Amino acid sequence: MSDRAVSDQYLWDGSGAPDPEVERLERVLGRLRWREQPMPLPRLAARAVPVRRWLGVAALAGGLALGMVAWLEGRPTPPRADATATASVDARVTRMSSDAGLCDGSK
Amino acid sequence: MLRTLTRLPRDEAALVVAARGGDRVAFGLLYRRYARMVHGILLARVPPGEVDDLVQDVFLAALRQLGALRDAGAFGPWLAAIARNRARDHYRGAAGFSELPSDLAAPAPATLDVEALALLRWIVRTLPEAYRETVILRLVEGMTGPEIAARTGLTPESVRVNLCRGMRKLREQMERTEP
C-alpha cells in the first residue's frame, strides 16, 4: 500500500497510519466543533401540541355544558311538597262529595 | 453530483416516525445525532459566530415541517437540505462568508479560537463548495467518511472523492502559502 493510500485511509475513516497534515488540521479545527446545547424544543412544543389538546378539551366541555342545559330544561318539573298536599286534600274533598251524593240519593 | 438517499437504521426511522407523532424525546435524540452535521453544513457557509443560532433555527424549522417528510428514512438528507437552504436564506441580499473581505471581522464570540477561525476561513476560501462541506464535516466535526455518507445521503464514493480532492487542493495551497 502506498503512502498516499495510507493517508487517504486515515482521511476516510481515521484508521491506519495518521497523516500529519490531516492531524494538524483536525487538532486546530476541532476547536470549532459543535458543542452540545439544549434544544429549545419545549418552547415550540408547548405552543404547538397543547393548542390542539386544549381546543379538544374546550369543545368537550362546551358540549357537556350544552347537554346539561338541555337536560335541565327538558326534564319534567317535580311536584312541590305543598302542591302534593293540596292535591291530596282536593282528592279527599272530591271523594267526600261523591260519597255525599251517593248517600243523599242525589246520585 | 450523484446523490442517493442512504437508508437509516430501522431504529432511526422509528425515531423519525415517533417525532412526527409529537414525541419530544424522539426529536431530542435526532437533534443529538444530527446537530454536528447541521453545524458543519452551516459552518461551511456562514460566519462561525452565527452558526449556533442557525443550528437551532434549522431544528425548529425541521420540527415544524416534519409532517411533510414522507420517507422517514430520508431524514438526514432532508435535514441537510433545510440547513443549506437556511444558510442561503441567511445571505439573501448580502455577501456570503466566502466573499467577505479578509480584513472584515466576521461576527464571532470572543471565545472562538483565532487560529482555528483563520484556518477555517482559509479552507472556505480555498475549496469549492462541493468539497468544502465534506472536508469541514471531516476535519471540524470529526465525522468519518462513512458517517458523513450515512448522515447527509451522499454516496460513500462521492464523500471519498470530495475528501480526497478537497484535501489534495488544501495540500497544494499549503505548499504555496502556509495558512
PDB file of C-alpha atoms in Angstrom:
ATOM      1  CA  MET A   1       0.000   0.000   0.000  1.00  0.00           C
ATOM      2  CA  SER A   2       1.423   3.381  -0.947  1.00  0.00           C
ATOM      3  CA  ASP A   3       1.914   6.280   1.480  1.00  0.00           C
ATOM      4  CA  ARG A   4      -0.858   8.195  -0.243  1.00  0.00           C
ATOM      5  CA  ALA A   5      -3.287   5.275   0.100  1.00  0.00           C
ATOM      6  CA  VAL A   6      -2.455   5.058   3.811  1.00  0.00           C
ATOM      7  CA  SER A   7      -3.079   8.811   4.194  1.00  0.00           C
ATOM      8  CA  ASP A   8      -6.339   8.557   2.280  1.00  0.00           C
ATOM      9  CA  GLN A   9      -7.449   5.744   4.580  1.00  0.00           C
ATOM     10  CA  TYR A  10      -6.792   7.937   7.604  1.00  0.00           C
ATOM     11  CA  LEU A  11      -8.670  10.783   5.936  1.00  0.00           C
ATOM     12  CA  TRP A  12     -11.535   8.424   5.123  1.00  0.00           C
ATOM     13  CA  ASP A  13     -12.237   6.884   8.500  1.00  0.00           C
ATOM     14  CA  GLY A  14      -9.413   7.766  10.849  1.00  0.00           C
ATOM     15  CA  SER A  15      -7.943   4.271  10.651  1.00  0.00           C
ATOM     16  CA  GLY A  16      -4.435   3.378   9.532  1.00  0.00           C
ATOM     17  CA  ALA A  17      -1.332   5.490   9.923  1.00  0.00           C
ATOM     18  CA  PRO A  18      -2.190   9.082  10.848  1.00  0.00           C
ATOM     19  CA  ASP A  19      -1.494  11.718   8.216  1.00  0.00           C
ATOM     20  CA  PRO A  20       0.418  14.548   9.977  1.00  0.00           C
ATOM     21  CA  GLU A  21      -1.225  17.290   7.888  1.00  0.00           C
ATOM     22  CA  VAL A  22      -4.719  15.940   8.426  1.00  0.00           C
ATOM     23  CA  GLU A  23      -3.971  15.511  12.131  1.00  0.00           C
ATOM     24  CA  ARG A  24      -2.822  19.118  12.437  1.00  0.00           C
ATOM     25  CA  LEU A  25      -5.940  20.406  10.684  1.00  0.00           C
ATOM     26  CA  GLU A  26      -8.136  18.185  12.862  1.00  0.00           C
ATOM     27  CA  ARG A  27      -6.450  19.400  16.020  1.00  0.00           C
ATOM     28  CA  VAL A  28      -6.859  23.105  15.261  1.00  0.00           C
ATOM     29  CA  LEU A  29     -10.232  22.983  13.533  1.00  0.00           C
ATOM     30  CA  GLY A  30     -11.639  20.604  16.139  1.00  0.00           C
ATOM     31  CA  ARG A  31     -11.814  23.589  18.496  1.00  0.00           C
ATOM     32  CA  LEU A  32     -14.708  24.872  16.400  1.00  0.00           C
ATOM     33  CA  ARG A  33     -16.572  21.585  16.711  1.00  0.00           C
ATOM     34  CA  TRP A  34     -20.242  21.536  17.723  1.00  0.00           C
ATOM     35  CA  ARG A  35     -20.687  21.692  21.461  1.00  0.00           C
ATOM     36  CA  GLU A  36     -23.948  20.212  22.542  1.00  0.00           C
ATOM     37  CA  GLN A  37     -26.549  22.731  23.578  1.00  0.00           C
ATOM     38  CA  PRO A  38     -30.079  22.150  24.789  1.00  0.00           C
ATOM     39  CA  MET A  39     -32.637  22.223  22.056  1.00  0.00           C
ATOM     40  CA  PRO A  40     -35.281  24.957  22.530  1.00  0.00           C
ATOM     41  CA  LEU A  41     -37.887  22.271  21.961  1.00  0.00           C
ATOM     42  CA  PRO A  42     -40.244  22.815  24.912  1.00  0.00           C
ATOM     43  CA  ARG A  43     -40.991  26.364  23.779  1.00  0.00           C
ATOM     44  CA  LEU A  44     -42.242  25.242  20.406  1.00  0.00           C
ATOM     45  CA  ALA A  45     -43.857  22.050  21.623  1.00  0.00           C
ATOM     46  CA  ALA A  46     -45.626  23.907  24.402  1.00  0.00           C
ATOM     47  CA  ARG A  47     -47.124  26.135  21.748  1.00  0.00           C
ATOM     48  CA  ALA A  48     -47.948  23.535  19.141  1.00  0.00           C
ATOM     49  CA  VAL A  49     -49.227  20.454  20.907  1.00  0.00           C
ATOM     50  CA  PRO A  50     -51.362  21.823  23.750  1.00  0.00           C
ATOM     51  CA  VAL A  51     -53.246  24.208  21.462  1.00  0.00           C
ATOM     52  CA  ARG A  52     -54.830  21.224  19.733  1.00  0.00           C
ATOM     53  CA  ARG A  53     -55.284  19.461  23.034  1.00  0.00           C
ATOM     54  CA  TRP A  54     -56.885  22.483  24.668  1.00  0.00           C
ATOM     55  CA  LEU A  55     -59.197  23.008  21.711  1.00  0.00           C
ATOM     56  CA  GLY A  56     -60.413  19.427  22.168  1.00  0.00           C
ATOM     57  CA  VAL A  57     -60.902  19.885  25.898  1.00  0.00           C
ATOM     58  CA  ALA A  58     -62.772  23.171  25.323  1.00  0.00           C
ATOM     59  CA  ALA A  59     -65.042  21.549  22.717  1.00  0.00           C
ATOM     60  CA  LEU A  60     -65.775  18.644  25.057  1.00  0.00           C
ATOM     61  CA  ALA A  61     -66.506  20.975  27.976  1.00  0.00           C
ATOM     62  CA  GLY A  62     -68.782  23.112  25.777  1.00  0.00           C
ATOM     63  CA  GLY A  63     -70.666  20.055  24.582  1.00  0.00           C
ATOM     64  CA  LEU A  64     -71.105  18.808  28.122  1.00  0.00           C
ATOM     65  CA  ALA A  65     -72.378  22.220  29.247  1.00  0.00           C
ATOM     66  CA  LEU A  66     -74.879  22.395  26.388  1.00  0.00           C
ATOM     67  CA  GLY A  67     -76.073  18.866  27.124  1.00  0.00           C
ATOM     68  CA  MET A  68     -76.518  19.704  30.787  1.00  0.00           C
ATOM     69  CA  VAL A  69     -78.557  22.815  29.980  1.00  0.00           C
ATOM     70  CA  ALA A  70     -80.749  20.890  27.528  1.00  0.00           C
ATOM     71  CA  TRP A  71     -81.305  18.120  30.059  1.00  0.00           C
ATOM     72  CA  LEU A  72     -82.176  20.555  32.839  1.00  0.00           C
ATOM     73  CA  GLU A  73     -84.654  22.427  30.653  1.00  0.00           C
ATOM     74  CA  GLY A  74     -86.257  19.336  29.154  1.00  0.00           C
ATOM     75  CA  ARG A  75     -86.805  17.193  32.275  1.00  0.00           C
ATOM     76  CA  PRO A  76     -90.304  17.165  33.934  1.00  0.00           C
ATOM     77  CA  THR A  77     -90.619  19.516  36.897  1.00  0.00           C
ATOM     78  CA  PRO A  78     -91.073  17.516  40.126  1.00  0.00           C
ATOM     79  CA  PRO A  79     -94.240  18.478  42.067  1.00  0.00           C
ATOM     80  CA  ARG A  80     -93.613  20.700  45.054  1.00  0.00           C
ATOM     81  CA  ALA A  81     -94.461  19.381  48.542  1.00  0.00           C
ATOM     82  CA  ASP A  82     -97.334  21.840  49.266  1.00  0.00           C
ATOM     83  CA  ALA A  83     -98.815  21.168  45.824  1.00  0.00           C
ATOM     84  CA  THR A  84     -98.901  17.459  46.669  1.00  0.00           C
ATOM     85  CA  ALA A  85    -100.650  18.209  49.920  1.00  0.00           C
ATOM     86  CA  THR A  86    -103.237  20.384  48.169  1.00  0.00           C
ATOM     87  CA  ALA A  87    -103.812  17.687  45.592  1.00  0.00           C
ATOM     88  CA  SER A  88    -104.444  15.166  48.376  1.00  0.00           C
ATOM     89  CA  VAL A  89    -106.932  17.456  50.073  1.00  0.00           C
ATOM     90  CA  ASP A  90    -108.680  18.103  46.754  1.00  0.00           C
ATOM     91  CA  ALA A  91    -108.895  14.401  46.112  1.00  0.00           C
ATOM     92  CA  ARG A  92    -110.386  13.828  49.545  1.00  0.00           C
ATOM     93  CA  VAL A  93    -112.912  16.616  49.089  1.00  0.00           C
ATOM     94  CA  THR A  94    -113.892  15.233  45.705  1.00  0.00           C
ATOM     95  CA  ARG A  95    -114.274  11.761  47.127  1.00  0.00           C
ATOM     96  CA  MET A  96    -116.305  13.067  50.067  1.00  0.00           C
ATOM     97  CA  SER A  97    -118.540  14.993  47.693  1.00  0.00           C
ATOM     98  CA  SER A  98    -119.061  11.898  45.642  1.00  0.00           C
ATOM     99  CA  ASP A  99    -119.797   9.898  48.731  1.00  0.00           C
ATOM    100  CA  ALA A 100    -122.265  12.544  49.853  1.00  0.00           C
ATOM    101  CA  GLY A 101    -124.030  12.339  46.549  1.00  0.00           C
ATOM    102  CA  LEU A 102    -124.403   8.627  46.900  1.00  0.00           C
ATOM    103  CA  CYS A 103    -125.707   8.881  50.414  1.00  0.00           C
ATOM    104  CA  ASP A 104    -128.185  11.620  49.987  1.00  0.00           C
ATOM    105  CA  GLY A 105    -129.583   9.914  46.977  1.00  0.00           C
ATOM    106  CA  SER A 106    -128.597  12.597  44.564  1.00  0.00           C
ATOM    107  CA  LYS A 107    -126.721  10.010  42.519  1.00  0.00           C
TER     108      LYS A 107
ATOM    109  CA  MET B   1     -23.070  15.123  -8.172  1.00  0.00           C
ATOM    110  CA  LEU B   2     -24.856  11.847  -7.761  1.00  0.00           C
ATOM    111  CA  ARG B   3     -26.954  11.722  -4.635  1.00  0.00           C
ATOM    112  CA  THR B   4     -28.788   8.781  -3.245  1.00  0.00           C
ATOM    113  CA  LEU B   5     -30.757   8.510  -0.060  1.00  0.00           C
ATOM    114  CA  THR B   6     -28.865   6.283   2.298  1.00  0.00           C
ATOM    115  CA  ARG B   7     -31.281   4.249   4.367  1.00  0.00           C
ATOM    116  CA  LEU B   8     -31.032   4.803   8.067  1.00  0.00           C
ATOM    117  CA  PRO B   9     -31.011   2.021  10.599  1.00  0.00           C
ATOM    118  CA  ARG B  10     -34.532   0.936  11.399  1.00  0.00           C
ATOM    119  CA  ASP B  11     -34.472   2.420  14.881  1.00  0.00           C
ATOM    120  CA  GLU B  12     -33.624   5.823  13.436  1.00  0.00           C
ATOM    121  CA  ALA B  13     -36.560   5.710  11.032  1.00  0.00           C
ATOM    122  CA  ALA B  14     -38.698   4.715  14.008  1.00  0.00           C
ATOM    123  CA  LEU B  15     -37.392   7.774  15.849  1.00  0.00           C
ATOM    124  CA  VAL B  16     -38.457   9.953  12.940  1.00  0.00           C
ATOM    125  CA  VAL B  17     -41.937   8.421  12.926  1.00  0.00           C
ATOM    126  CA  ALA B  18     -42.236   8.933  16.676  1.00  0.00           C
ATOM    127  CA  ALA B  19     -41.018  12.525  16.404  1.00  0.00           C
ATOM    128  CA  ARG B  20     -43.531  13.144  13.633  1.00  0.00           C
ATOM    129  CA  GLY B  21     -46.204  11.919  16.029  1.00  0.00           C
ATOM    130  CA  GLY B  22     -45.190  14.581  18.562  1.00  0.00           C
ATOM    131  CA  ASP B  23     -42.695  12.574  20.626  1.00  0.00           C
ATOM    132  CA  ARG B  24     -40.330  15.189  22.012  1.00  0.00           C
ATOM    133  CA  VAL B  25     -37.827  12.666  23.343  1.00  0.00           C
ATOM    134  CA  ALA B  26     -37.507  11.112  19.886  1.00  0.00           C
ATOM    135  CA  PHE B  27     -36.918  14.502  18.318  1.00  0.00           C
ATOM    136  CA  GLY B  28     -34.367  15.285  21.027  1.00  0.00           C
ATOM    137  CA  LEU B  29     -32.456  12.132  20.113  1.00  0.00           C
ATOM    138  CA  LEU B  30     -32.494  13.090  16.436  1.00  0.00           C
ATOM    139  CA  TYR B  31     -31.220  16.518  17.423  1.00  0.00           C
ATOM    140  CA  ARG B  32     -28.313  14.954  19.312  1.00  0.00           C
ATOM    141  CA  ARG B  33     -27.480  12.695  16.373  1.00  0.00           C
ATOM    142  CA  TYR B  34     -27.665  15.336  13.673  1.00  0.00           C
ATOM    143  CA  ALA B  35     -26.575  18.583  15.341  1.00  0.00           C
ATOM    144  CA  ARG B  36     -22.940  18.011  14.298  1.00  0.00           C
ATOM    145  CA  MET B  37     -23.925  17.550  10.669  1.00  0.00           C
ATOM    146  CA  VAL B  38     -26.088  20.672  10.662  1.00  0.00           C
ATOM    147  CA  HIS B  39     -23.345  22.633  12.425  1.00  0.00           C
ATOM    148  CA  GLY B  40     -20.766  21.553   9.831  1.00  0.00           C
ATOM    149  CA  ILE B  41     -23.017  22.345   6.884  1.00  0.00           C
ATOM    150  CA  LEU B  42     -23.658  25.831   8.264  1.00  0.00           C
ATOM    151  CA  LEU B  43     -20.010  26.380   9.183  1.00  0.00           C
ATOM    152  CA  ALA B  44     -19.110  25.810   5.534  1.00  0.00           C
ATOM    153  CA  ARG B  45     -21.375  28.704   4.550  1.00  0.00           C
ATOM    154  CA  VAL B  46     -21.889  31.308   7.284  1.00  0.00           C
ATOM    155  CA  PRO B  47     -19.643  33.046   9.839  1.00  0.00           C
ATOM    156  CA  PRO B  48     -18.934  30.838  12.876  1.00  0.00           C
ATOM    157  CA  GLY B  49     -20.387  33.336  15.326  1.00  0.00           C
ATOM    158  CA  GLU B  50     -23.813  32.955  13.766  1.00  0.00           C
ATOM    159  CA  VAL B  51     -23.817  29.212  13.344  1.00  0.00           C
ATOM    160  CA  ASP B  52     -25.103  28.162  16.776  1.00  0.00           C
ATOM    161  CA  ASP B  53     -28.275  30.226  16.464  1.00  0.00           C
ATOM    162  CA  LEU B  54     -28.829  28.932  12.948  1.00  0.00           C
ATOM    163  CA  VAL B  55     -28.472  25.331  14.148  1.00  0.00           C
ATOM    164  CA  GLN B  56     -31.386  25.961  16.493  1.00  0.00           C
ATOM    165  CA  ASP B  57     -33.340  27.599  13.656  1.00  0.00           C
ATOM    166  CA  VAL B  58     -32.786  24.596  11.414  1.00  0.00           C
ATOM    167  CA  PHE B  59     -34.089  22.145  14.013  1.00  0.00           C
ATOM    168  CA  LEU B  60     -37.098  24.287  14.831  1.00  0.00           C
ATOM    169  CA  ALA B  61     -37.888  24.503  11.111  1.00  0.00           C
ATOM    170  CA  ALA B  62     -37.462  20.726  10.845  1.00  0.00           C
ATOM    171  CA  LEU B  63     -39.817  20.194  13.763  1.00  0.00           C
ATOM    172  CA  ARG B  64     -42.443  22.384  12.141  1.00  0.00           C
ATOM    173  CA  GLN B  65     -42.075  20.697   8.743  1.00  0.00           C
ATOM    174  CA  LEU B  66     -41.637  17.126   9.938  1.00  0.00           C
ATOM    175  CA  GLY B  67     -45.186  16.231   8.932  1.00  0.00           C
ATOM    176  CA  ALA B  68     -44.241  16.909   5.308  1.00  0.00           C
ATOM    177  CA  LEU B  69     -41.408  14.357   5.380  1.00  0.00           C
ATOM    178  CA  ARG B  70     -42.933  11.276   3.744  1.00  0.00           C
ATOM    179  CA  ASP B  71     -39.910   8.969   3.871  1.00  0.00           C
ATOM    180  CA  ALA B  72     -38.755   8.592   7.454  1.00  0.00           C
ATOM    181  CA  GLY B  73     -35.521   7.052   6.158  1.00  0.00           C
ATOM    182  CA  ALA B  74     -34.614  10.262   4.369  1.00  0.00           C
ATOM    183  CA  PHE B  75     -34.430  12.421   7.497  1.00  0.00           C
ATOM    184  CA  GLY B  76     -30.687  13.181   7.225  1.00  0.00           C
ATOM    185  CA  PRO B  77     -30.674  14.357   3.597  1.00  0.00           C
ATOM    186  CA  TRP B  78     -33.902  16.260   4.229  1.00  0.00           C
ATOM    187  CA  LEU B  79     -32.404  17.999   7.271  1.00  0.00           C
ATOM    188  CA  ALA B  80     -29.194  18.736   5.350  1.00  0.00           C
ATOM    189  CA  ALA B  81     -31.276  20.417   2.642  1.00  0.00           C
ATOM    190  CA  ILE B  82     -33.032  22.543   5.269  1.00  0.00           C
ATOM    191  CA  ALA B  83     -29.622  23.577   6.670  1.00  0.00           C
ATOM    192  CA  ARG B  84     -28.279  24.512   3.220  1.00  0.00           C
ATOM    193  CA  ASN B  85     -31.440  26.493   2.456  1.00  0.00           C
ATOM    194  CA  ARG B  86     -31.233  28.236   5.829  1.00  0.00           C
ATOM    195  CA  ALA B  87     -27.644  29.289   5.074  1.00  0.00           C
ATOM    196  CA  ARG B  88     -28.744  30.542   1.651  1.00  0.00           C
ATOM    197  CA  ASP B  89     -31.630  32.493   3.196  1.00  0.00           C
ATOM    198  CA  HIS B  90     -29.228  33.975   5.718  1.00  0.00           C
ATOM    199  CA  TYR B  91     -27.310  35.577   2.903  1.00  0.00           C
ATOM    200  CA  ARG B  92     -30.181  36.512   0.663  1.00  0.00           C
ATOM    201  CA  GLY B  93     -29.316  40.037  -0.359  1.00  0.00           C
ATOM    202  CA  ALA B  94     -25.995  40.001   1.494  1.00  0.00           C
ATOM    203  CA  ALA B  95     -22.440  38.908   0.735  1.00  0.00           C
ATOM    204  CA  GLY B  96     -21.554  35.318   1.588  1.00  0.00           C
ATOM    205  CA  PHE B  97     -18.921  34.265   4.075  1.00  0.00           C
ATOM    206  CA  SER B  98     -16.530  33.300   1.309  1.00  0.00           C
ATOM    207  CA  GLU B  99     -16.912  36.710  -0.287  1.00  0.00           C
ATOM    208  CA  LEU B 100     -16.200  38.657   2.883  1.00  0.00           C
ATOM    209  CA  PRO B 101     -13.017  40.737   2.708  1.00  0.00           C
ATOM    210  CA  SER B 102     -10.248  39.305   4.830  1.00  0.00           C
ATOM    211  CA  ASP B 103      -9.979  42.413   6.991  1.00  0.00           C
ATOM    212  CA  LEU B 104     -13.640  42.305   7.911  1.00  0.00           C
ATOM    213  CA  ALA B 105     -14.086  40.574  11.219  1.00  0.00           C
ATOM    214  CA  ALA B 106     -16.923  38.133  10.858  1.00  0.00           C
ATOM    215  CA  PRO B 107     -19.183  38.227  13.911  1.00  0.00           C
ATOM    216  CA  ALA B 108     -17.748  35.657  16.248  1.00  0.00           C
ATOM    217  CA  PRO B 109     -17.808  35.306  20.014  1.00  0.00           C
ATOM    218  CA  ALA B 110     -14.589  36.339  21.725  1.00  0.00           C
ATOM    219  CA  THR B 111     -14.290  32.785  22.994  1.00  0.00           C
ATOM    220  CA  LEU B 112     -13.684  31.415  19.495  1.00  0.00           C
ATOM    221  CA  ASP B 113     -10.144  30.448  18.704  1.00  0.00           C
ATOM    222  CA  VAL B 114      -8.376  32.949  16.416  1.00  0.00           C
ATOM    223  CA  GLU B 115      -6.065  30.335  14.897  1.00  0.00           C
ATOM    224  CA  ALA B 116      -8.946  27.945  14.230  1.00  0.00           C
ATOM    225  CA  LEU B 117     -11.049  30.715  12.718  1.00  0.00           C
ATOM    226  CA  ALA B 118      -8.226  31.783  10.406  1.00  0.00           C
ATOM    227  CA  LEU B 119      -7.755  28.198   9.271  1.00  0.00           C
ATOM    228  CA  LEU B 120     -11.465  27.736   8.685  1.00  0.00           C
ATOM    229  CA  ARG B 121     -11.635  30.961   6.710  1.00  0.00           C
ATOM    230  CA  TRP B 122      -8.729  29.788   4.595  1.00  0.00           C
ATOM    231  CA  ILE B 123     -10.437  26.454   3.873  1.00  0.00           C
ATOM    232  CA  VAL B 124     -13.704  28.203   2.975  1.00  0.00           C
ATOM    233  CA  ARG B 125     -11.846  30.454   0.554  1.00  0.00           C
ATOM    234  CA  THR B 126      -9.706  27.710  -0.903  1.00  0.00           C
ATOM    235  CA  LEU B 127     -12.221  24.964  -1.552  1.00  0.00           C
ATOM    236  CA  PRO B 128     -15.175  24.943  -3.916  1.00  0.00           C
ATOM    237  CA  GLU B 129     -18.496  24.408  -2.158  1.00  0.00           C
ATOM    238  CA  ALA B 130     -18.753  20.791  -3.325  1.00  0.00           C
ATOM    239  CA  TYR B 131     -15.620  19.791  -1.369  1.00  0.00           C
ATOM    240  CA  ARG B 132     -15.883  22.333   1.422  1.00  0.00           C
ATOM    241  CA  GLU B 133     -18.865  20.861   3.234  1.00  0.00           C
ATOM    242  CA  THR B 134     -17.488  17.314   3.267  1.00  0.00           C
ATOM    243  CA  VAL B 135     -13.994  18.428   4.342  1.00  0.00           C
ATOM    244  CA  ILE B 136     -15.415  20.533   7.182  1.00  0.00           C
ATOM    245  CA  LEU B 137     -17.621  17.677   8.381  1.00  0.00           C
ATOM    246  CA  ARG B 138     -14.479  15.511   8.493  1.00  0.00           C
ATOM    247  CA  LEU B 139     -11.892  17.936   9.879  1.00  0.00           C
ATOM    248  CA  VAL B 140     -14.016  20.169  12.101  1.00  0.00           C
ATOM    249  CA  GLU B 141     -16.830  17.905  13.224  1.00  0.00           C
ATOM    250  CA  GLY B 142     -14.688  14.779  13.338  1.00  0.00           C
ATOM    251  CA  MET B 143     -17.140  12.666  11.337  1.00  0.00           C
ATOM    252  CA  THR B 144     -15.735   9.729   9.379  1.00  0.00           C
ATOM    253  CA  GLY B 145     -16.363   9.297   5.655  1.00  0.00           C
ATOM    254  CA  PRO B 146     -18.937   6.513   6.119  1.00  0.00           C
ATOM    255  CA  GLU B 147     -20.677   8.588   8.782  1.00  0.00           C
ATOM    256  CA  ILE B 148     -20.849  11.632   6.500  1.00  0.00           C
ATOM    257  CA  ALA B 149     -22.366   9.465   3.767  1.00  0.00           C
ATOM    258  CA  ALA B 150     -24.947   7.939   6.100  1.00  0.00           C
ATOM    259  CA  ARG B 151     -25.973  11.282   7.577  1.00  0.00           C
ATOM    260  CA  THR B 152     -26.042  13.505   4.507  1.00  0.00           C
ATOM    261  CA  GLY B 153     -27.300  10.990   1.954  1.00  0.00           C
ATOM    262  CA  LEU B 154     -24.257  11.437  -0.280  1.00  0.00           C
ATOM    263  CA  THR B 155     -22.917   8.181  -1.683  1.00  0.00           C
ATOM    264  CA  PRO B 156     -19.759   6.894   0.021  1.00  0.00           C
ATOM    265  CA  GLU B 157     -17.994   7.271  -3.341  1.00  0.00           C
ATOM    266  CA  SER B 158     -18.935  10.946  -3.539  1.00  0.00           C
ATOM    267  CA  VAL B 159     -17.748  11.548   0.007  1.00  0.00           C
ATOM    268  CA  ARG B 160     -14.451   9.810  -0.699  1.00  0.00           C
ATOM    269  CA  VAL B 161     -13.907  11.867  -3.855  1.00  0.00           C
ATOM    270  CA  ASN B 162     -14.808  15.115  -2.067  1.00  0.00           C
ATOM    271  CA  LEU B 163     -12.434  14.341   0.797  1.00  0.00           C
ATOM    272  CA  CYS B 164      -9.514  13.268  -1.377  1.00  0.00           C
ATOM    273  CA  ARG B 165      -9.810  16.074  -3.911  1.00  0.00           C
ATOM    274  CA  GLY B 166     -10.520  18.652  -1.221  1.00  0.00           C
ATOM    275  CA  MET B 167      -7.511  17.580   0.823  1.00  0.00           C
ATOM    276  CA  ARG B 168      -5.311  17.496  -2.294  1.00  0.00           C
ATOM    277  CA  LYS B 169      -6.339  21.070  -3.050  1.00  0.00           C
ATOM    278  CA  LEU B 170      -5.566  22.124   0.509  1.00  0.00           C
ATOM    279  CA  ARG B 171      -2.129  20.480   0.325  1.00  0.00           C
ATOM    280  CA  GLU B 172      -1.377  22.303  -2.925  1.00  0.00           C
ATOM    281  CA  GLN B 173      -2.371  25.607  -1.356  1.00  0.00           C
ATOM    282  CA  MET B 174      -0.367  24.843   1.775  1.00  0.00           C
ATOM    283  CA  GLU B 175       2.743  24.331  -0.329  1.00  0.00           C
ATOM    284  CA  ARG B 176       2.227  27.735  -1.915  1.00  0.00           C
ATOM    285  CA  THR B 177       1.165  29.715   1.150  1.00  0.00           C
ATOM    286  CA  GLU B 178       1.194  28.250   4.610  1.00  0.00           C
ATOM    287  CA  PRO B 179      -2.051  29.394   6.286  1.00  0.00           C
TER     288      PRO B 179
END
